[in-house]
PDB file of C-alpha atoms in Angstrom:
ATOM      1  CA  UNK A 473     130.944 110.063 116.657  1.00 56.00           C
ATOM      2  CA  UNK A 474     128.801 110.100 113.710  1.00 77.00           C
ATOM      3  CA  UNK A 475     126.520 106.902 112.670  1.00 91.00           C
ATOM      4  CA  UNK A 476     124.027 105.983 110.359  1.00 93.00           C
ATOM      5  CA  UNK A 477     122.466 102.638 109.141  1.00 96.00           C
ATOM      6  CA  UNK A 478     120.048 100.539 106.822  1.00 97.00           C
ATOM      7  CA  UNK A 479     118.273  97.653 107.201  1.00 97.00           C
ATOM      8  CA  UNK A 480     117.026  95.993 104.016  1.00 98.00           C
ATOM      9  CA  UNK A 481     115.183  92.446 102.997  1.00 98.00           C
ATOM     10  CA  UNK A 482     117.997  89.584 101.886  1.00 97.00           C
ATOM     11  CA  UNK A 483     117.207  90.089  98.705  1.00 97.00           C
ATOM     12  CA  UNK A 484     120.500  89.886  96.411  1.00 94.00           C
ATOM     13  CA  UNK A 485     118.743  92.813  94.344  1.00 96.00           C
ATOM     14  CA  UNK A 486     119.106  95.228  97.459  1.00 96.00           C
ATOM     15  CA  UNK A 487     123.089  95.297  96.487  1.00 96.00           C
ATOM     16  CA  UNK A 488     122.478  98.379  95.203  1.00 97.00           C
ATOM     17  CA  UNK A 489     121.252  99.740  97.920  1.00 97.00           C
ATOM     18  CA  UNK A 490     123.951  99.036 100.348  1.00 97.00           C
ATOM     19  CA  UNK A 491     126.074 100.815  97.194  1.00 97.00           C
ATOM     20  CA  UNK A 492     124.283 104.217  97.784  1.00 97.00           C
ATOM     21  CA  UNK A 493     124.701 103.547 101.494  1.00 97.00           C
ATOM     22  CA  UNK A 494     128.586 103.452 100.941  1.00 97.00           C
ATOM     23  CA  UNK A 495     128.281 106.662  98.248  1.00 96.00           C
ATOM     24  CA  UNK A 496     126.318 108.495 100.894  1.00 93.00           C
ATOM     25  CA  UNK A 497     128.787 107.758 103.410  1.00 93.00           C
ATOM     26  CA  UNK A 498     131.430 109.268 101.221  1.00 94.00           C
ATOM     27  CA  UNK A 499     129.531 112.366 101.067  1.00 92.00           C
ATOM     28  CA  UNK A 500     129.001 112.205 104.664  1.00 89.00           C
ATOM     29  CA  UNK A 501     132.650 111.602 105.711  1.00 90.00           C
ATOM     30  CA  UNK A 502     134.402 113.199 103.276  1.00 92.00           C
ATOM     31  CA  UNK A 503     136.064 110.140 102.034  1.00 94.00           C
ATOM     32  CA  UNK A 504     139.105 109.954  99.745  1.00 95.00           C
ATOM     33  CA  UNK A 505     138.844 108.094  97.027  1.00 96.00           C
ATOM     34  CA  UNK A 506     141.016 105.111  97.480  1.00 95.00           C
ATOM     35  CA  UNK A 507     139.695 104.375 100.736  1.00 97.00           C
ATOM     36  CA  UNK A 508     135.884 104.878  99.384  1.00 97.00           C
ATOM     37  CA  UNK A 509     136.912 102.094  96.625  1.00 97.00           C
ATOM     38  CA  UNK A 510     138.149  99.805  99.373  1.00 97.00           C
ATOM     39  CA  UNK A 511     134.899 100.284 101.727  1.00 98.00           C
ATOM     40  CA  UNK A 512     132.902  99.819  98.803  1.00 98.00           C
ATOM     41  CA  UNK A 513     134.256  95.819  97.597  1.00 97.00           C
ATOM     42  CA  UNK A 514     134.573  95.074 101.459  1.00 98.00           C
ATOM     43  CA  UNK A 515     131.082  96.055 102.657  1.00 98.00           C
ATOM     44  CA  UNK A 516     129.048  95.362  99.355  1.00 97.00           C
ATOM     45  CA  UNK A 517     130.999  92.084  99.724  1.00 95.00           C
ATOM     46  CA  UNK A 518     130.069  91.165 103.282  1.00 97.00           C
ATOM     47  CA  UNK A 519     126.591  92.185 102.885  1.00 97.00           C
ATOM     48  CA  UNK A 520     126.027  89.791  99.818  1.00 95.00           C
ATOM     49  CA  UNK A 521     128.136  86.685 101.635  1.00 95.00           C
ATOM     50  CA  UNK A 522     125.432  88.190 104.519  1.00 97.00           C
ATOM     51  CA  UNK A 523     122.480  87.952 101.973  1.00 97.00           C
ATOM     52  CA  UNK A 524     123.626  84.380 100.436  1.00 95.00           C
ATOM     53  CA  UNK A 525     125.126  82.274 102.678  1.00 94.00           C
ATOM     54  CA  UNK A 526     124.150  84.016 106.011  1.00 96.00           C
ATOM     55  CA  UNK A 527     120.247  84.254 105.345  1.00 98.00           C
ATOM     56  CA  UNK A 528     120.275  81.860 102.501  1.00 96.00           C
ATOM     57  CA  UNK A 529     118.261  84.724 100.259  1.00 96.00           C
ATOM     58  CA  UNK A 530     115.530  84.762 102.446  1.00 97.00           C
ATOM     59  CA  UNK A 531     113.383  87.968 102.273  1.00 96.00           C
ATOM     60  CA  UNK A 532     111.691  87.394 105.598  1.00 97.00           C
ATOM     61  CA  UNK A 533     115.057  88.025 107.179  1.00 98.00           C
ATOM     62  CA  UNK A 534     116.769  90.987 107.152  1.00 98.00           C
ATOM     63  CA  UNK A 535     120.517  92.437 106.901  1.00 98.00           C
ATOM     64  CA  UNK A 536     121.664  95.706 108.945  1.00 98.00           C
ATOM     65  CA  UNK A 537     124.600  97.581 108.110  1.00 98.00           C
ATOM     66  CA  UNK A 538     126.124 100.724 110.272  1.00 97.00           C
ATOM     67  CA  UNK A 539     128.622 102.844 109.695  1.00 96.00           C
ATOM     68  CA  UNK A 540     130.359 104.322 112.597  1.00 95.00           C
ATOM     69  CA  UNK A 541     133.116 107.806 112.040  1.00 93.00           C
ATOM     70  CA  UNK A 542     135.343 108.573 114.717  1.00 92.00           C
ATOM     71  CA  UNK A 543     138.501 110.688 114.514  1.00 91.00           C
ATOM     72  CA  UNK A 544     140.407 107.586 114.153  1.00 94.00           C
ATOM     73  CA  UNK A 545     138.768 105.311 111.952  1.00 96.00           C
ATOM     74  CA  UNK A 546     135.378 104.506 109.974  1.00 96.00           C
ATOM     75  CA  UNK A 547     133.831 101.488 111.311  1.00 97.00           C
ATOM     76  CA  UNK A 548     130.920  99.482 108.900  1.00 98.00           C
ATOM     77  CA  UNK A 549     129.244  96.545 111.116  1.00 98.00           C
ATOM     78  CA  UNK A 550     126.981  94.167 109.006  1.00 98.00           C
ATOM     79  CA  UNK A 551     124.853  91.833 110.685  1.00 98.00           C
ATOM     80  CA  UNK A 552     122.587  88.991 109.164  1.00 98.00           C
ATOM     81  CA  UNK A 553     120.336  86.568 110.787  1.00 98.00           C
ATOM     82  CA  UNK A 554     121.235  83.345 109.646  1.00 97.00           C
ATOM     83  CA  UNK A 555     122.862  80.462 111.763  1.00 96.00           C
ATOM     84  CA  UNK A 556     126.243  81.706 111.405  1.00 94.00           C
ATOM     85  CA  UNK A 557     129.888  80.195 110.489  1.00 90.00           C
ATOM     86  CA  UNK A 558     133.046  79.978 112.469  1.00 87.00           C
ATOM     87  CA  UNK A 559     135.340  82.548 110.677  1.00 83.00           C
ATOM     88  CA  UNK A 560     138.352  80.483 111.614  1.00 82.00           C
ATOM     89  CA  UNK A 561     137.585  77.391 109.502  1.00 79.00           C
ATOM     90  CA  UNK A 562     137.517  78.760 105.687  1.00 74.00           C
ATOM     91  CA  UNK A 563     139.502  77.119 103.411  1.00 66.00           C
ATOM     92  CA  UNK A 564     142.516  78.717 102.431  1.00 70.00           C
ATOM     93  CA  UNK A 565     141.132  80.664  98.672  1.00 62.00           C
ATOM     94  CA  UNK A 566     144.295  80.840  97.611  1.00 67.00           C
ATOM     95  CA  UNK A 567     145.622  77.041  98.360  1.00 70.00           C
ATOM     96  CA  UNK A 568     146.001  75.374  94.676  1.00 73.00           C
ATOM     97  CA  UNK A 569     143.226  73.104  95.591  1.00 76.00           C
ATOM     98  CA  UNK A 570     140.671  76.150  95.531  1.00 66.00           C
ATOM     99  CA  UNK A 571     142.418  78.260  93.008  1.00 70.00           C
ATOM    100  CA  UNK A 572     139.930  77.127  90.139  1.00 72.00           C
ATOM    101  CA  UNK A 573     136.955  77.396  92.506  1.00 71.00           C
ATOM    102  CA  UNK A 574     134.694  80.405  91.594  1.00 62.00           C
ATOM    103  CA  UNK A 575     133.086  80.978  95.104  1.00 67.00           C
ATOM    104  CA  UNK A 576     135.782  81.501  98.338  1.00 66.00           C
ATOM    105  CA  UNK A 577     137.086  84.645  98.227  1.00 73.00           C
ATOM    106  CA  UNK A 578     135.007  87.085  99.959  1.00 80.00           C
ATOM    107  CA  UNK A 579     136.608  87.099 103.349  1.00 89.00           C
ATOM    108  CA  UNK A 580     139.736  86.870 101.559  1.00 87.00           C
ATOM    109  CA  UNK A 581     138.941  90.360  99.965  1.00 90.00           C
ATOM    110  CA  UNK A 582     137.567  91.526 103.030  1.00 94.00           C
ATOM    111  CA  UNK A 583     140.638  90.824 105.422  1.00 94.00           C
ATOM    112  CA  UNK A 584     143.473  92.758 102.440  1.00 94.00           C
ATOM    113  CA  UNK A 585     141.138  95.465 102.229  1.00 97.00           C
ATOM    114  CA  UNK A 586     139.945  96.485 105.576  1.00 98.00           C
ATOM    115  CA  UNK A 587     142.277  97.125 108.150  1.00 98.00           C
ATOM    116  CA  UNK A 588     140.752  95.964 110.457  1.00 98.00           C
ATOM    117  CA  UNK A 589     137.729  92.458 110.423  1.00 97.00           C
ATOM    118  CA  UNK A 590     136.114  90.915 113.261  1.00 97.00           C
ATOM    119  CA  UNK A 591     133.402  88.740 113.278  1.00 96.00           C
ATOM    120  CA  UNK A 592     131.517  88.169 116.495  1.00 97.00           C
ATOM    121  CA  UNK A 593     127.480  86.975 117.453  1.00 97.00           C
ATOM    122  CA  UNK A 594     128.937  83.132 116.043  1.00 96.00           C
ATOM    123  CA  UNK A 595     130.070  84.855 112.635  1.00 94.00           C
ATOM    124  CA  UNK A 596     126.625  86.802 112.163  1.00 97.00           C
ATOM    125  CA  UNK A 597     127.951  89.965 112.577  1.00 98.00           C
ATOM    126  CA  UNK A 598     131.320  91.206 110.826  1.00 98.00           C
ATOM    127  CA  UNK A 599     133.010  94.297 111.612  1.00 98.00           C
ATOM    128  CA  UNK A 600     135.382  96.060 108.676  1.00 98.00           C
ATOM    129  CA  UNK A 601     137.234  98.672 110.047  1.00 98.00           C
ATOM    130  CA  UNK A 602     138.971 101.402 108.283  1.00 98.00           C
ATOM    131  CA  UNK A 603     141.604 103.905 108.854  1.00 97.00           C
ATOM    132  CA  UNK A 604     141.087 107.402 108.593  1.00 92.00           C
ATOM    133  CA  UNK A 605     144.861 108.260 108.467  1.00 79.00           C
TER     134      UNK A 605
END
């Protein structure tokens, strides 16, 4: 098993570090390109909603991010350090009440491109799990 991981302020400017982190994971792994373009909108995603609505922006508090390679799978776990959220009670992004709403869809994205998400630690920390295969 292979890891590495980052831990940067919540600063919505430090997107583009987390995008590196992803592009030198690709290097790292060897990943194709499909699946690097799905990692890439899931994790950048779930760090932001981690940045925004977990630590609210603040730069005292901080956002980790791991990647974990096994034979099986690639594994990124982000954790903020906010309050959390329980992941079961989102409204439904694509219900035609919330069509028109700009804001909503982040999970949405996350769960159709990962093959795997789990949040745990009350919705702090998110797991997005990818197959290898």
């Amino acid at each position: 098993m292979k890891n590495i991981s980052i831990e940067i302020p919540s600063l919505p400017d430090n997107i583009r570090i987390v995008e590196s982190f992803v592009d030198n994971a690709k290097e790292k792994y060897a990943l194709t390109d499909d699946l690097y373009g799905n990692i890439m909108i899931a994790v950048v995603e779930s760090v932001n909603n981690a940045i925004v609505h977990g630590n609210k922006a603040d730069k005292e508090k901080t956002v980790s991010l791991q990647a974990i390679m096994n034979e099986a799978n690639i594994q990124f776990v982000i954790s903020d350090q906010g309050p959390g959220f329980d992941s079961n009670d989102l409204p439904d992004p694509t219900a035609p009440e919330n069509i028109e709403n700009p804001g909503g869809r982040g999970i949405f994205l996350m769960k159709h491109l990962a093959d795997e998400v789990s949040f745990s630690n009350e919705g702090r920390t998110v797991e997005l799990t990818f197959y290898l295969d």
